Coordinates of C-alpha atoms and ligand atoms in Angstrom, one line a residue:
X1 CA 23.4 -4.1 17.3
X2 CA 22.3 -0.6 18.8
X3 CA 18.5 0.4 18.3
X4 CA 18.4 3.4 16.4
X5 CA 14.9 3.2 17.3
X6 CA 13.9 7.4 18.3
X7 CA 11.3 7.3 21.1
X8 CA 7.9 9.4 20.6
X9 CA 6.4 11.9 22.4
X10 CA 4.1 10.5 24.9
X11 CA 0.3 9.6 23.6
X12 CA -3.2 8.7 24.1
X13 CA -4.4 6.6 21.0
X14 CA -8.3 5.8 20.7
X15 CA -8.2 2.9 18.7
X16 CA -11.8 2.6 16.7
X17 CA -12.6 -1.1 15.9
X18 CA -9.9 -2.2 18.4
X19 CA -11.6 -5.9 18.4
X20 CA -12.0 -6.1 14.3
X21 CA -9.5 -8.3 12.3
X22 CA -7.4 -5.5 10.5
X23 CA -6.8 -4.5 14.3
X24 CA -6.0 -7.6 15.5
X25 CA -3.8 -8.6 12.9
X26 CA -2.0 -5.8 12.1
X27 CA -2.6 -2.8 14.2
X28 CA -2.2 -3.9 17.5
X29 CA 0.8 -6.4 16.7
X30 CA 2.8 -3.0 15.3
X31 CA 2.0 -1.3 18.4
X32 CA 3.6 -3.9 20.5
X33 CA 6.6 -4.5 18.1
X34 CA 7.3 -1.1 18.3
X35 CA 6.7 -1.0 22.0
X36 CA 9.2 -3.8 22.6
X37 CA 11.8 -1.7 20.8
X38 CA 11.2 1.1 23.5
X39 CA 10.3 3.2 20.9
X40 CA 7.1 4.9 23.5
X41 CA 7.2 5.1 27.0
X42 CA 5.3 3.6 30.0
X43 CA 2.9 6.7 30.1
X44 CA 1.6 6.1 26.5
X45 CA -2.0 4.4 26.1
X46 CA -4.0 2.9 23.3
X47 CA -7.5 3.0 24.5
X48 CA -9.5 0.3 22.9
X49 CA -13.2 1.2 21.5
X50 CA -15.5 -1.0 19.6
X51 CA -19.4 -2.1 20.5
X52 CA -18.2 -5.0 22.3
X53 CA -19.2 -4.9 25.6
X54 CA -16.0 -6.3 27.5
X55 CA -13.9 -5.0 30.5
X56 CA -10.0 -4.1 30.4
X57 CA -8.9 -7.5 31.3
X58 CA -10.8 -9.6 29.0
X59 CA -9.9 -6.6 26.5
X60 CA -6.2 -7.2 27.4
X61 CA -6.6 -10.7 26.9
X62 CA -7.9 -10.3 23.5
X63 CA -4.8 -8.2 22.3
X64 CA -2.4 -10.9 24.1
X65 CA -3.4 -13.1 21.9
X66 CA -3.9 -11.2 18.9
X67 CA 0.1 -10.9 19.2
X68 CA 0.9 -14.2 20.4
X69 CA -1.0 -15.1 17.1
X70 CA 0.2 -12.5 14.4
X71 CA 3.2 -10.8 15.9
X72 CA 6.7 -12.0 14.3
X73 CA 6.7 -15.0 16.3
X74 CA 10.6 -14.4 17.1
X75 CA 9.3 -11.4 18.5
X76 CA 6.6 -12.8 20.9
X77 CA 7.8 -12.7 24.7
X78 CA 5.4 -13.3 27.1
X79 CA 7.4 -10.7 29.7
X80 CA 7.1 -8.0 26.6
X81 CA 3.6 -8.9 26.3
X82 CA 2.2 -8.8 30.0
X83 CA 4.1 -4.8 30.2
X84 CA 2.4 -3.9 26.7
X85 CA -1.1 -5.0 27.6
X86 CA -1.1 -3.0 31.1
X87 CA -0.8 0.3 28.9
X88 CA -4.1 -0.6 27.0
X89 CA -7.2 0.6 28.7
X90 CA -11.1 -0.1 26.9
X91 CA -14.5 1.5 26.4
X92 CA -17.6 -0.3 25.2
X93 CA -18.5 3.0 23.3
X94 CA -21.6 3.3 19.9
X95 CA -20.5 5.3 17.2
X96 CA -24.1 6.4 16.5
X97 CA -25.8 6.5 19.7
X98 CA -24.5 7.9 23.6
X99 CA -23.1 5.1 25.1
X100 CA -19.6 5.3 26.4
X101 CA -18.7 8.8 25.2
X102 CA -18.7 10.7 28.3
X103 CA -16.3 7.7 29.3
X104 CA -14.4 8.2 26.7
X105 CA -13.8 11.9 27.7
X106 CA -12.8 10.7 31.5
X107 CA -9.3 8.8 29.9
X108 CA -8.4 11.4 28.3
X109 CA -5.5 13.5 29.3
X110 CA -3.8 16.9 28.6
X111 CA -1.0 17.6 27.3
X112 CA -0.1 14.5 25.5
X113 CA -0.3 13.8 22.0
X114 CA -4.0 12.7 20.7
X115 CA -4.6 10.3 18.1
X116 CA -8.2 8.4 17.1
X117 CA -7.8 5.7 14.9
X118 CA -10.8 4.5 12.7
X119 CA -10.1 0.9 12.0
X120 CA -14.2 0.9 11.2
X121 CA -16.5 0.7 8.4
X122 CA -16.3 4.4 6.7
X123 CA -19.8 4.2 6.9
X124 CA -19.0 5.4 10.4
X125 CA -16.3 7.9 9.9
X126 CA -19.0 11.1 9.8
X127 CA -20.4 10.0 13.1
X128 CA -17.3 9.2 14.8
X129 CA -15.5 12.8 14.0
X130 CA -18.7 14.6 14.6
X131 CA -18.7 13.2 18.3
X132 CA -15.5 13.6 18.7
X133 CA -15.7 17.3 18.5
X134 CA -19.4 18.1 19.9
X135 CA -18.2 16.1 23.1
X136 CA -14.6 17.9 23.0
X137 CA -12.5 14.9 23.0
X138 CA -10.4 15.5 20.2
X139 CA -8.4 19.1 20.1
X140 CA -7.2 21.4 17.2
X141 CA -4.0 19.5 17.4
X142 CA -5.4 16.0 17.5
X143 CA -5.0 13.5 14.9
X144 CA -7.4 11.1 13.0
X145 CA -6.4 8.2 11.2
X146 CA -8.6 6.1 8.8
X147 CA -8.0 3.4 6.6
X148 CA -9.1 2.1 2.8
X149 CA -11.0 1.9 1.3
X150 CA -11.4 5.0 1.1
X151 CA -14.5 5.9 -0.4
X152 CA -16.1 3.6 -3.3
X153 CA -15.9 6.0 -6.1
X154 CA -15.2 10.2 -6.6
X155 CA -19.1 10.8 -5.4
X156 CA -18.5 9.0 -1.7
X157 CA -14.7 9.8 -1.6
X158 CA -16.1 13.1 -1.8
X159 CA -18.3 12.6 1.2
X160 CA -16.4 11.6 3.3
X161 CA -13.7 14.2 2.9
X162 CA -16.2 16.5 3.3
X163 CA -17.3 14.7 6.6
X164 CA -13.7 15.0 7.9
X165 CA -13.2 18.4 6.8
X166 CA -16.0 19.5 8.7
X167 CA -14.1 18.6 11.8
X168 CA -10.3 18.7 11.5
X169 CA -8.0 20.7 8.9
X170 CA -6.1 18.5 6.7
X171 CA -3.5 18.8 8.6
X172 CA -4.8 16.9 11.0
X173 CA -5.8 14.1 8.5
X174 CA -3.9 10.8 8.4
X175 CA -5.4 8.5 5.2
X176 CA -3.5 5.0 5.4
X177 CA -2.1 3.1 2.3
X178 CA 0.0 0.8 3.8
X179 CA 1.8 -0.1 0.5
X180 CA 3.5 3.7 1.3
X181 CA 4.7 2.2 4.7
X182 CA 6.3 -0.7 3.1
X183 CA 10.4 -0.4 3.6
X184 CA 11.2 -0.2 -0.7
X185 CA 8.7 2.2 -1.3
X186 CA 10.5 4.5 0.9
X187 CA 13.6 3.2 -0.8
X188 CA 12.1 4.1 -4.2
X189 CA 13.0 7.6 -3.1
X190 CA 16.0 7.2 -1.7
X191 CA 17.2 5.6 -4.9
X192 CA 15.7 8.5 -7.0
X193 CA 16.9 11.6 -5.9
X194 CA 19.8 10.7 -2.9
X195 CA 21.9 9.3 -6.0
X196 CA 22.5 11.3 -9.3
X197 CA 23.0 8.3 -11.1
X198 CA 19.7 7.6 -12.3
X199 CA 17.4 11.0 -12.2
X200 CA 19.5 12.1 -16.0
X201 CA 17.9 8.5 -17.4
X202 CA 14.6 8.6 -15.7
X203 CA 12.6 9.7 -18.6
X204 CA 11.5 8.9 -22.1
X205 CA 14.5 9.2 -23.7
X206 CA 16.2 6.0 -21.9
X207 CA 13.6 4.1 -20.3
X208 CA 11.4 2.0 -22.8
X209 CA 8.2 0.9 -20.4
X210 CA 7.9 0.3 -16.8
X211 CA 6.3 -2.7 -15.6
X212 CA 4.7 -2.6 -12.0
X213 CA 3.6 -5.6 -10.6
X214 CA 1.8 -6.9 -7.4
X215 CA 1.3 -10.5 -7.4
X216 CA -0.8 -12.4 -4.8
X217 CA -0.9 -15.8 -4.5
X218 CA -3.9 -16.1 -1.8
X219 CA -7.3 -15.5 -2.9
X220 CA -10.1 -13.2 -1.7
X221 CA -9.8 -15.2 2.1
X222 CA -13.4 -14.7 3.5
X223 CA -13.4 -11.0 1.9
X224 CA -15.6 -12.2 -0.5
X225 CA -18.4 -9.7 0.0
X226 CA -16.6 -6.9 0.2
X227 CA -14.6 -7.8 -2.9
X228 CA -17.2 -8.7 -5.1
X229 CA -18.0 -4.8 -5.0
X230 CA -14.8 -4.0 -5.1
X231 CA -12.7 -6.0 -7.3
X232 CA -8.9 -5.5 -8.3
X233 CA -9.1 -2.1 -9.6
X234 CA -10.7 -0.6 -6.6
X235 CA -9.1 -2.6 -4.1
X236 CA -5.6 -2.5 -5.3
X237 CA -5.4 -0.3 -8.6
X238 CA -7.0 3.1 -7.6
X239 CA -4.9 3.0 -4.2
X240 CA -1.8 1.0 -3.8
X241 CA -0.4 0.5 -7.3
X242 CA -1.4 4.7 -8.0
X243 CA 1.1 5.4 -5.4
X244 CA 3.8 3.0 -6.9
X245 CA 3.7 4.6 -10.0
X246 CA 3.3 8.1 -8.6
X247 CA 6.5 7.9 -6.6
X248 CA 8.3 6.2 -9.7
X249 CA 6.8 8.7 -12.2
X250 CA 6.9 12.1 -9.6
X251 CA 9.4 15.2 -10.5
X252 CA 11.9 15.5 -7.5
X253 CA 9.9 17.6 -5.3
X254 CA 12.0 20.5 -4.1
X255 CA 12.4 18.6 -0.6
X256 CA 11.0 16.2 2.0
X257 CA 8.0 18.3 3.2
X258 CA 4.5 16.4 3.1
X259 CA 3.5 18.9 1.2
X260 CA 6.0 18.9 -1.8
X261 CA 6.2 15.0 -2.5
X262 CA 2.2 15.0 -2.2
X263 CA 2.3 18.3 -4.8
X264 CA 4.5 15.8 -7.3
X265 CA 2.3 12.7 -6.5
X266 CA -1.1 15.1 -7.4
X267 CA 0.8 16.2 -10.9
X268 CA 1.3 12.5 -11.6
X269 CA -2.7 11.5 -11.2
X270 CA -3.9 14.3 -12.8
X271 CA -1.6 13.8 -16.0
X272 CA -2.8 10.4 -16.8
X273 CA -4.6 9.8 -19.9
X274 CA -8.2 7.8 -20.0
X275 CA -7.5 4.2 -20.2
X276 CA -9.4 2.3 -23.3
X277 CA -10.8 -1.2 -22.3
X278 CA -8.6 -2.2 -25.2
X279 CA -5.7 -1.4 -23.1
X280 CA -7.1 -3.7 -19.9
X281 CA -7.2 -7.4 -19.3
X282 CA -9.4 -7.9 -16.4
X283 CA -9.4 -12.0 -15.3
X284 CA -11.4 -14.3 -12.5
X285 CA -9.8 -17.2 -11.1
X286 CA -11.3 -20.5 -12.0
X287 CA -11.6 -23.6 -10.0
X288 CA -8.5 -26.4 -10.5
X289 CA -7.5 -29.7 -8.2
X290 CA -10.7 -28.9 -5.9
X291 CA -9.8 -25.1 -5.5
X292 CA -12.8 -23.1 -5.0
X293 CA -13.4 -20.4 -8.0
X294 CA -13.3 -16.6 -7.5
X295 CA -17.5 -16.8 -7.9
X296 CA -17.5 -19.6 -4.8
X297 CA -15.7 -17.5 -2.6
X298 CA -17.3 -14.5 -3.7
X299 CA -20.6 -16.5 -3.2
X300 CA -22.0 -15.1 -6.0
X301 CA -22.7 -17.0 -9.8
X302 CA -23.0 -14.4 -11.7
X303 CA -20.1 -11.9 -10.7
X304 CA -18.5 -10.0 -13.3
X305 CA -15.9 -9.3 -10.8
X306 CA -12.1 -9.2 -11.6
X307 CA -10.0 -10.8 -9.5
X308 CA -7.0 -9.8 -12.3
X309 CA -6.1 -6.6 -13.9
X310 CA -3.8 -5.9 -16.4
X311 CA -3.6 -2.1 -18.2
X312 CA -1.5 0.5 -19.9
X313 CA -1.1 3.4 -18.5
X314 CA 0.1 7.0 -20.2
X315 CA 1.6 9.9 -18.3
X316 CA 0.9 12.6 -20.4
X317 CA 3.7 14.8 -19.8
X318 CA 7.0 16.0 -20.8
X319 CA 9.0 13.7 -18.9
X320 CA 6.7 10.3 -20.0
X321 CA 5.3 10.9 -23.1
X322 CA 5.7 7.8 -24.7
X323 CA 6.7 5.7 -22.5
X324 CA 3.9 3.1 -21.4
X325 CA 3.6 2.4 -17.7
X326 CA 2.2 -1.5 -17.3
X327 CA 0.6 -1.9 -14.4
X328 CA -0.8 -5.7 -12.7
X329 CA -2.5 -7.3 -9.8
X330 CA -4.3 -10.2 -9.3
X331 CA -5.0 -13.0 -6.8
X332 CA -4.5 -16.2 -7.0
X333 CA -1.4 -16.3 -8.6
X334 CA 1.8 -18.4 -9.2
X335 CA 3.3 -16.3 -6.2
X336 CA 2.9 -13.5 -3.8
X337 CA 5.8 -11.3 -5.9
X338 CA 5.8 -7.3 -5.9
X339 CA 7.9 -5.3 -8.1
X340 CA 8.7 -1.9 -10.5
X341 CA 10.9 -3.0 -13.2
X342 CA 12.2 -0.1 -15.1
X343 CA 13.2 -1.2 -18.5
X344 CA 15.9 1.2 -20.0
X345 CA 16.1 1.6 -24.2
X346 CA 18.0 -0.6 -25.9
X347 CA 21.5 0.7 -26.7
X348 CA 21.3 3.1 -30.0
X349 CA 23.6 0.9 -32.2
X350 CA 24.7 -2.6 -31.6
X351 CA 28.4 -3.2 -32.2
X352 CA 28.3 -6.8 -31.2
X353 CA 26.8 -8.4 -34.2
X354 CA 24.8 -11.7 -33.8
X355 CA 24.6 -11.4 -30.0
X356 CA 21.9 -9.2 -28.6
X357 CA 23.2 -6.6 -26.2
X358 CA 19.3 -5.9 -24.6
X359 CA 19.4 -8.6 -22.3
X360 CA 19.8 -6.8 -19.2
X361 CA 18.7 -3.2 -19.0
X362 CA 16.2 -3.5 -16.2
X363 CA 16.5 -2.3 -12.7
X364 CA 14.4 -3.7 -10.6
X365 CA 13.0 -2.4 -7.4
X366 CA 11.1 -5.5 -5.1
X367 CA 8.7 -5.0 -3.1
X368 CA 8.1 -8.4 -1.4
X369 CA 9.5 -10.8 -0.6
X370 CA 13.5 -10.5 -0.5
X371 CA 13.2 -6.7 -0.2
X372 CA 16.0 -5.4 -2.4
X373 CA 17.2 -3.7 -6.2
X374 CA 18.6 -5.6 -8.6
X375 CA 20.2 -4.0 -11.8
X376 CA 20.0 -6.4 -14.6
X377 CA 23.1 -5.4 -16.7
X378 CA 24.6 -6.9 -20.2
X379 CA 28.2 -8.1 -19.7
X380 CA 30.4 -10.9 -22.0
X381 CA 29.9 -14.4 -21.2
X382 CA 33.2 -15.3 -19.6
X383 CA 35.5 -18.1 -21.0
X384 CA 36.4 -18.7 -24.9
X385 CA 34.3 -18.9 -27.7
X386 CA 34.4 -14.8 -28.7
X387 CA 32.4 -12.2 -27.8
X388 CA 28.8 -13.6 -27.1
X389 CA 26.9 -11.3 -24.2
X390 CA 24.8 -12.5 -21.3
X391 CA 22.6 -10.9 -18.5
X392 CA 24.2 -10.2 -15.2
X393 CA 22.5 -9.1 -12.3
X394 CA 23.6 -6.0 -9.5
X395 CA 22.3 -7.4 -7.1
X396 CA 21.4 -5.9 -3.4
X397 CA 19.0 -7.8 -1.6
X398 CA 18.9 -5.8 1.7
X399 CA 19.1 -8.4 3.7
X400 CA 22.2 -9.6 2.3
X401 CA 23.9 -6.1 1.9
X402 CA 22.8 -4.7 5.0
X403 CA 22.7 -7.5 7.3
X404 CA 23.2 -5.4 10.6
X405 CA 20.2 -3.7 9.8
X406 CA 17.4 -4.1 12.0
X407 CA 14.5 -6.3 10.4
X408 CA 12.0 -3.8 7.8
X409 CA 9.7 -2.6 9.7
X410 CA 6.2 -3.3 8.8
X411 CA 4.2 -0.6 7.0
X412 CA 1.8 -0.4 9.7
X413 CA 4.7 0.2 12.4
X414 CA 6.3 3.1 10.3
X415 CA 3.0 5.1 10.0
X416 CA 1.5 5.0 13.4
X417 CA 4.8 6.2 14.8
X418 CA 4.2 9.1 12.0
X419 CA 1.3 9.8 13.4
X420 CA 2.7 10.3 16.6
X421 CA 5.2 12.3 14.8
X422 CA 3.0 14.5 13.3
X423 CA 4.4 13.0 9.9
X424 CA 2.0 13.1 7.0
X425 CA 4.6 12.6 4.0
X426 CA 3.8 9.0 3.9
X427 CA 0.0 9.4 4.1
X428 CA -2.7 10.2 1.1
X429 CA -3.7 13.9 1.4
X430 CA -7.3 14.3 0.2
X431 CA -7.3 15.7 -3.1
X432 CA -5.0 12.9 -3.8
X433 CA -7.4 10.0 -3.0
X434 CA -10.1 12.2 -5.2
X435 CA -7.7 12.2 -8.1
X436 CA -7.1 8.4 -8.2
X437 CA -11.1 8.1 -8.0
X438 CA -11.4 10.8 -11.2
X439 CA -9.4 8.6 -13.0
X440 CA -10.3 5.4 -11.7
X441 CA -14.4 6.4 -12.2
X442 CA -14.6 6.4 -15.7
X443 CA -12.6 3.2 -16.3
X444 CA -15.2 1.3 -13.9
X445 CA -18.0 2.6 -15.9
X446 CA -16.8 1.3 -19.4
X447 CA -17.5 -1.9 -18.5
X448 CA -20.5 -2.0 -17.2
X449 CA -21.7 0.0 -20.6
X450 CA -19.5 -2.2 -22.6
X451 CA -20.4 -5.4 -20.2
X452 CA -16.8 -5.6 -20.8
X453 CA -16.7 -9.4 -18.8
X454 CA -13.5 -10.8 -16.5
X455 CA -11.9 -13.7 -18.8
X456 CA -11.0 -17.2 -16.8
X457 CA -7.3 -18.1 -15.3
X458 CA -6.3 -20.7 -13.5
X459 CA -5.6 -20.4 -10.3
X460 CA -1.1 -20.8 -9.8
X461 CA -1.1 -19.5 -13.1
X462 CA 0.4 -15.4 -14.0
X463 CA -3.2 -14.3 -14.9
X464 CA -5.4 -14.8 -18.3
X465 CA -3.9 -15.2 -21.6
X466 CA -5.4 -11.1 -22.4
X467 CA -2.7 -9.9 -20.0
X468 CA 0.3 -11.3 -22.1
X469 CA -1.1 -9.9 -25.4
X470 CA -0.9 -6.9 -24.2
X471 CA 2.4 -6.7 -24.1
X472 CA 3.0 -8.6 -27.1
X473 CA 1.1 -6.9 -29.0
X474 CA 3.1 -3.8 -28.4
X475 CA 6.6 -6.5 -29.1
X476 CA 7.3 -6.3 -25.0
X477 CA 7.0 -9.2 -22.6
X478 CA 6.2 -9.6 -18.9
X479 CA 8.8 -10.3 -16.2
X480 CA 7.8 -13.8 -15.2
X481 CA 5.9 -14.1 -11.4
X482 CA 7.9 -15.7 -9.3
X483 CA 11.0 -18.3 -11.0
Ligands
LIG1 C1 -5.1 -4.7 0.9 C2 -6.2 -5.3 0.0 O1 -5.3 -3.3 0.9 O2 -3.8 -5.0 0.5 C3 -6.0 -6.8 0.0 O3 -7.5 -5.0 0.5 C4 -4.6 -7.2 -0.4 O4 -6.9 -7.4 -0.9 C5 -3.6 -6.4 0.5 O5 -4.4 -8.6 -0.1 C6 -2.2 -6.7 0.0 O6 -1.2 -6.1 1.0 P1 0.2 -6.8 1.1 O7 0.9 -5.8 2.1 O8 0.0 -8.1 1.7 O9 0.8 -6.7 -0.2

């Protein structure tokens, strides 16, 4: 198979929190896969930074390991790993106070890209920039990266906006959602508008509802304090499932600038109506065969903590008035399944009478796992016995259709290289992540007036009983998690 792997320009990347778990597990692993593919060049570093005090080599070791451990292990070569390590440098820097800062300066070189990744607690962010530029280390063409979450509400989204604006341009800005990273989100666009097929239907007129579903099946894994003040909506709702139905609900934006398909996404936020609690199930995983419950791992009693949301959404515009946009998450599930199921109108007049022609109808777009788009279709039950109908699927699961294809990428892979780039169509712009937060806010506060409590599922289950009469009560159903 030839790489169509493009090499990058070459690159100094500061790498904030280089000895925290999200850097560990995914940050530094993507670097090497993509670094195995040849994809940047000897002269490239990653400079580690964290509090840590630790030298290169046992910082080196560290990152070894982190790939031996959470790299794709068909991917793990010890060869691959020694020559990927020797590019990685370290400083035992403090993001508040003076230590290791003029070090930091002495790494860095000219005339290579500049990128400083903050793979910290945001807490942080303000100090970090702020140093950054008093000491000169990063440039007006230097890039900053930081991850969710992204503020806890509009008020300290806000903030921190403000605290990167006072330092770089928004152009200079990379916000993460790795959920835009992900290989069939991309394809979510591809499908929309490089095909005419389906942009004519893509509206209220043919499609019925959309369903939009990401289904976990692990719980809140030693996360439990950050998630108890989090919960589903602001940990996956506000961010990841937004920019699913953004990119399903967008106009086409007149082409593939970071400026017009983050234009659309904007329109999309800020045309959703307010969401009543009587159009959300929120749920908390109870304990079953010895199990812990959502309040054990949370380690706290009394949480009112969802684990599980379910709501209907409304796009108030032309395009989506009227059609409902159902939207779930939740952990603890049956399975770890992620999907958009667009479900299209049932045909105007039925000519096949006693069989119902609305079996199929649904594309679906998934996520994870088996990557791929299935288009559910009604066709006649083959062999005698007249004209009964039946569901058929269109089925291309990518790995089967494109089997020369070099394995998805992993989202974090995809957007450091667009960093590198200078790529920001896959990243949040700012007033995006404020949107989300405007709608997300009010939603929050309802329940806390209306102590509007998290109702009990069991854990393998699809969620609480709420969820499913929500649909039913508007004569749709779910799409089953997993078979
Ligand atoms: C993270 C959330 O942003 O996304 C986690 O904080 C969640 O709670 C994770 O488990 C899901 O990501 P993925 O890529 O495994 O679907």
């Amino acid at each position: 198979m030839v790489s169509r792997v493009i090499p990058v320009q070459s690159f100094d990347l500061v790498l904030f929190g280089a000895t925290g778990d999200l850097a560990r597990r995914k940050i530094l692993p993507s670097l090497y896969h993509r670094f195995q593919l040849g994809q940047f060049c000897d002269s490239s570093r990653i400079i580690g930074a964290s509090r840590s005090d630790m030298d290169v080599a046992s910082f080196r070791n560290l990152v070894a390991d982190a790939v031996r451990q959470f790299g794709q292990k068909d991917e793990v070569n010890e060869e691959d790993i020694a020559a990927f390590v020797a590019q990685l440098d370290y400083v035992a820097i403090d993001a508040k106070g003076d230590r290791g800062w003029q070090d930091l300066t002495k790494h860095m070189r000219q005339d290579v890209v500049r990128a400083f990744y903050l793979s910290v607690a945001p807490s942080l962010f303000g100090d970090i920039v702020t140093r950054l530029r008093s000491t000169g280390i990063a440039t007006d063409d230097s890039r900053i990266v930081v991850e969710k979450p992204f503020g806890h509400d509009l008020a300290s989204a806000q903030a921190l906006n403000q605290a990167l604006r006072a330092n770089f341009e928004e152009s200079q800005i990379y916000r993460i959602d790795h959920y835009l990273g992900k290989e069939t989100v991309q394809n979510l666009m591809a499908l929309r508008f490089a095909n005419s097929l389906f942009e004519p239907l893509w509206n209220s007129s043919h499609i019925d509802h959309v369903q939009i579903t990401v289904a976990e099946s692990i719980g809140v894994e030693g996360r439990g304090e950050y998630y108890d003040r989090s919960g589903a909506m602001r940990d996956m709702v506000q961010n990841h499932l937004m920019q699913l139905l953004c990119l399903t609900a967008m106009e086409p934006p007149g082409n593939f600038t970071p400026d017009a398909v983050r234009n659309e996404k904007v329109k999309v936020i800020e045309a959703l109506e307010p969401v009543k609690n009587v159009d959300i199930a929120r749920g908390q995983y109870r304990s079953k065969n010895g199990n812990g419950s959502y309040t054990d791992h949370a380690g706290n009693p009394d949480s009112q903590t969802e684990s599980y949301i379910a709501m209907k959404v409304q796009v108030a515009n032309w395009r989506w008035a009227g059609t409902p946009f159902y939207l779930r998450t939740g952990k603890c599930l049956r399975e770890r399944t992620s999907e958009i199921a667009v479900f299209f109108r049932d045909p105007p007049h039925n000519i096949f009478q006693g069989s119902d022609p609305a079996k199929g109808n649904v594309l679906v777009i998934r996520l994870q796992p088996d990557e791929g788009i299935t288009l559910h279709t009604t066709i006649k039950d083959p062999g005698p016995g007249g004209m009964r109908l039946t569901e058929a699927a269109l089925d291309m699961t990518f790995a089967d259709s494109l089997p020369e294809a070099e394995r998805p990428q992993d989202a974090y892979e995809r957007l450091i290289m667009d960093v590198i780039r200078g790529n920001q169509t896959l990243f949040m712009r700012g007033d995006e992540v404020e949107a989300a937060w405007a709608w997300a806010d009010p939603i929050i506060s309802g329940w806390a007036e209306s102590r509007y409590a998290p109702s009990q599922y069991d854990i393998g289950t699809s969620g609480p009983e709420d969820a499913l009469l929500l649909l039913h009560r508007d004569g749709r159903r779910w799409r089953s998690i997993g078979k």
